[in-house]
Coordinates of C-alpha atoms in Angstrom, one line a residue:
M1 CA 127.7 91.1 47.6
A2 CA 127.8 90.1 51.2
R3 CA 127.0 93.1 53.5
T4 CA 128.7 93.5 56.8
H5 CA 127.0 95.0 60.1
S6 CA 129.3 96.9 62.5
Y7 CA 127.7 97.0 66.2
S8 CA 128.4 98.9 69.1
I9 CA 127.7 97.3 72.4
S10 CA 127.7 99.9 75.3
S11 CA 126.4 99.4 78.9
P12 CA 122.9 100.6 79.4
S13 CA 122.5 103.8 81.5
P14 CA 121.0 103.6 85.0
M15 CA 117.6 105.3 83.6
S16 CA 117.2 102.4 81.1
W17 CA 117.8 99.8 83.6
Y18 CA 115.1 101.9 85.6
V19 CA 112.7 102.0 82.8
R20 CA 113.4 98.5 81.6
G21 CA 112.4 97.4 85.4
L22 CA 109.5 99.6 85.7
S23 CA 108.3 98.3 82.3
L24 CA 108.9 94.4 83.6
A25 CA 107.1 94.8 86.7
F26 CA 103.8 96.6 85.1
G27 CA 104.3 93.7 82.6
V28 CA 104.1 91.4 85.7
L29 CA 101.3 93.1 87.4
M30 CA 99.1 93.1 84.3
L31 CA 99.7 89.4 83.4
T32 CA 99.5 87.9 87.0
G33 CA 97.9 91.0 89.3
C34 CA 94.3 90.5 89.1
K35 CA 92.4 87.7 90.4
A36 CA 88.6 86.8 90.3
S37 CA 87.0 87.3 94.2
P38 CA 83.9 85.3 94.6
S39 CA 81.5 88.5 94.3
G40 CA 83.3 88.4 90.5
A41 CA 85.2 91.9 91.2
A42 CA 88.6 92.3 90.7
V43 CA 91.2 92.0 93.3
V44 CA 94.6 93.6 93.0
V45 CA 97.5 91.7 94.2
A46 CA 100.1 93.6 95.6
L47 CA 103.7 93.3 94.7
D48 CA 106.4 93.7 96.9
A49 CA 109.9 95.2 96.1
A50 CA 111.5 91.7 95.4
G51 CA 108.5 91.4 92.9
A52 CA 107.0 88.5 94.7
S53 CA 103.1 88.4 94.9
T54 CA 101.4 88.9 98.1
Q55 CA 97.8 86.9 99.0
P56 CA 95.0 89.1 98.9
G57 CA 94.7 89.2 102.7
E58 CA 98.0 90.5 102.8
T59 CA 97.3 93.4 100.8
N60 CA 99.2 96.3 102.0
M61 CA 97.6 99.9 102.0
W62 CA 98.4 103.5 103.5
M63 CA 96.5 105.2 106.4
T64 CA 97.8 108.8 106.6
I65 CA 97.6 111.4 109.3
G66 CA 98.6 114.9 108.8
E67 CA 102.4 114.0 107.7
R68 CA 102.4 110.5 109.4
R69 CA 101.7 107.5 107.4
F70 CA 100.8 104.0 108.6
S71 CA 101.2 101.0 106.7
I72 CA 98.0 98.6 106.8
T73 CA 97.6 94.8 106.2
L74 CA 94.1 94.3 105.0
A75 CA 92.3 91.5 106.0
D76 CA 91.3 88.6 103.9
N77 CA 87.3 89.2 103.5
A78 CA 84.5 91.0 101.6
A79 CA 84.4 94.0 103.5
A80 CA 88.2 94.8 103.4
R81 CA 88.1 94.2 99.4
A82 CA 84.8 96.7 99.1
F83 CA 86.5 99.2 101.4
A84 CA 89.8 99.3 99.4
A85 CA 87.9 99.4 96.2
Q86 CA 86.9 103.0 97.4
F87 CA 90.7 104.2 97.5
P88 CA 91.9 106.5 97.8
L89 CA 89.5 107.8 100.6
T90 CA 89.3 110.3 102.8
L91 CA 87.6 110.3 106.1
E92 CA 86.8 113.4 108.8
M93 CA 87.4 111.0 111.4
A94 CA 85.8 111.9 115.0
E95 CA 87.2 110.9 118.4
L96 CA 85.0 108.8 120.7
N97 CA 85.9 107.3 124.2
G98 CA 89.5 107.8 123.9
N99 CA 90.5 105.0 122.5
E100 CA 89.0 105.3 118.8
K101 CA 88.4 107.5 115.8
H102 CA 85.3 106.9 113.7
A103 CA 83.5 107.7 110.5
D104 CA 80.8 106.9 108.3
L105 CA 81.1 105.8 104.8
L106 CA 78.6 107.1 101.6
R107 CA 78.2 103.1 100.7
T108 CA 77.6 100.1 103.0
L109 CA 80.2 97.4 103.1
P110 CA 79.4 93.8 103.2
A111 CA 79.5 93.1 107.1
D112 CA 80.1 89.6 108.7
A113 CA 80.8 91.3 112.2
G114 CA 81.7 88.9 115.4
R115 CA 82.7 89.7 119.2
P116 CA 86.7 90.1 119.1
G117 CA 86.6 90.0 122.9
M118 CA 90.0 92.1 122.8
I119 CA 90.6 95.5 120.7
H120 CA 94.0 96.0 119.9
A121 CA 95.7 99.6 119.2
G122 CA 96.1 99.5 115.4
D123 CA 92.7 97.4 114.6
L124 CA 90.9 99.2 111.6
M125 CA 87.1 97.8 112.0
L126 CA 83.9 98.0 110.5
Y127 CA 81.1 98.9 112.8
G128 CA 77.5 97.9 111.7
S129 CA 77.8 98.2 108.0
N130 CA 79.1 101.7 107.1
T131 CA 81.2 102.8 110.3
V132 CA 85.0 102.7 109.9
V133 CA 86.9 102.8 113.2
V134 CA 90.6 103.0 114.0
F135 CA 91.5 102.0 117.4
Y136 CA 94.4 103.1 119.0
A137 CA 94.5 101.6 122.4
T138 CA 94.0 98.3 123.8
F139 CA 90.7 97.1 125.6
R140 CA 88.1 94.8 126.2
S141 CA 84.9 95.0 124.3
S142 CA 81.7 93.5 124.4
Y143 CA 80.6 95.0 120.6
S144 CA 80.8 93.3 117.0
Y145 CA 82.9 94.5 114.5
T146 CA 84.0 93.2 111.0
R147 CA 87.7 93.3 110.6
L148 CA 89.2 95.4 107.7
G149 CA 92.6 95.2 108.8
R150 CA 95.6 96.2 111.2
V151 CA 98.1 98.8 111.3
D152 CA 101.1 97.0 110.9
D153 CA 103.1 99.1 113.7
P154 CA 100.8 101.5 115.9
A155 CA 103.4 102.8 118.2
D156 CA 102.9 106.5 117.1
M157 CA 99.1 106.4 116.5
V158 CA 98.1 108.2 119.4
R159 CA 100.2 111.2 118.7
A160 CA 99.3 111.3 115.5
L161 CA 95.9 111.2 115.6
G162 CA 95.4 113.3 118.6
Q163 CA 92.8 114.3 121.1
H164 CA 90.4 115.4 118.6
G165 CA 88.7 114.2 115.4
G166 CA 91.0 114.7 112.1
R167 CA 91.7 114.0 108.4
V168 CA 92.6 110.4 107.5
V169 CA 93.6 109.3 104.1
F170 CA 93.2 105.7 103.3
S171 CA 95.1 104.7 99.8
L172 CA 96.8 101.7 98.2
K173 CA 100.7 101.4 98.6

């Protein structure tokens, strides 16, 4: 006896496309989203909206000050990876010299300091092995820092940071 099957073809709802896309993105992230770093720790490789992976040195993060969020591109070094491993991280950052905010971390980071000569507004640096510094002015400096990253568009940083210390939240995108 032959059996016949009847199939109904309907177009998927927008929500099912969203769930499928989200599932696909998660699957790709799980399959290709981690690489081993020289220290043996996993480094998450960010996926952009188009689904293409970026290199670890191009991993993006957020720095949130009050209601304002700034995109930061992390440096490709051990200190930046160790810093990102602590996210989400909330720091009470103090004002210093009218050009920077700084805060001490509870854990030290692997420093590889050098003298950049010129500090630029938007630079995210490590002073010593446990002091995170966000610069909001451009100036010459003879101090040594380890680069953690750079604010992609630092235009509103002065207004967001204000003249006093404040709470800054660092998180991965």
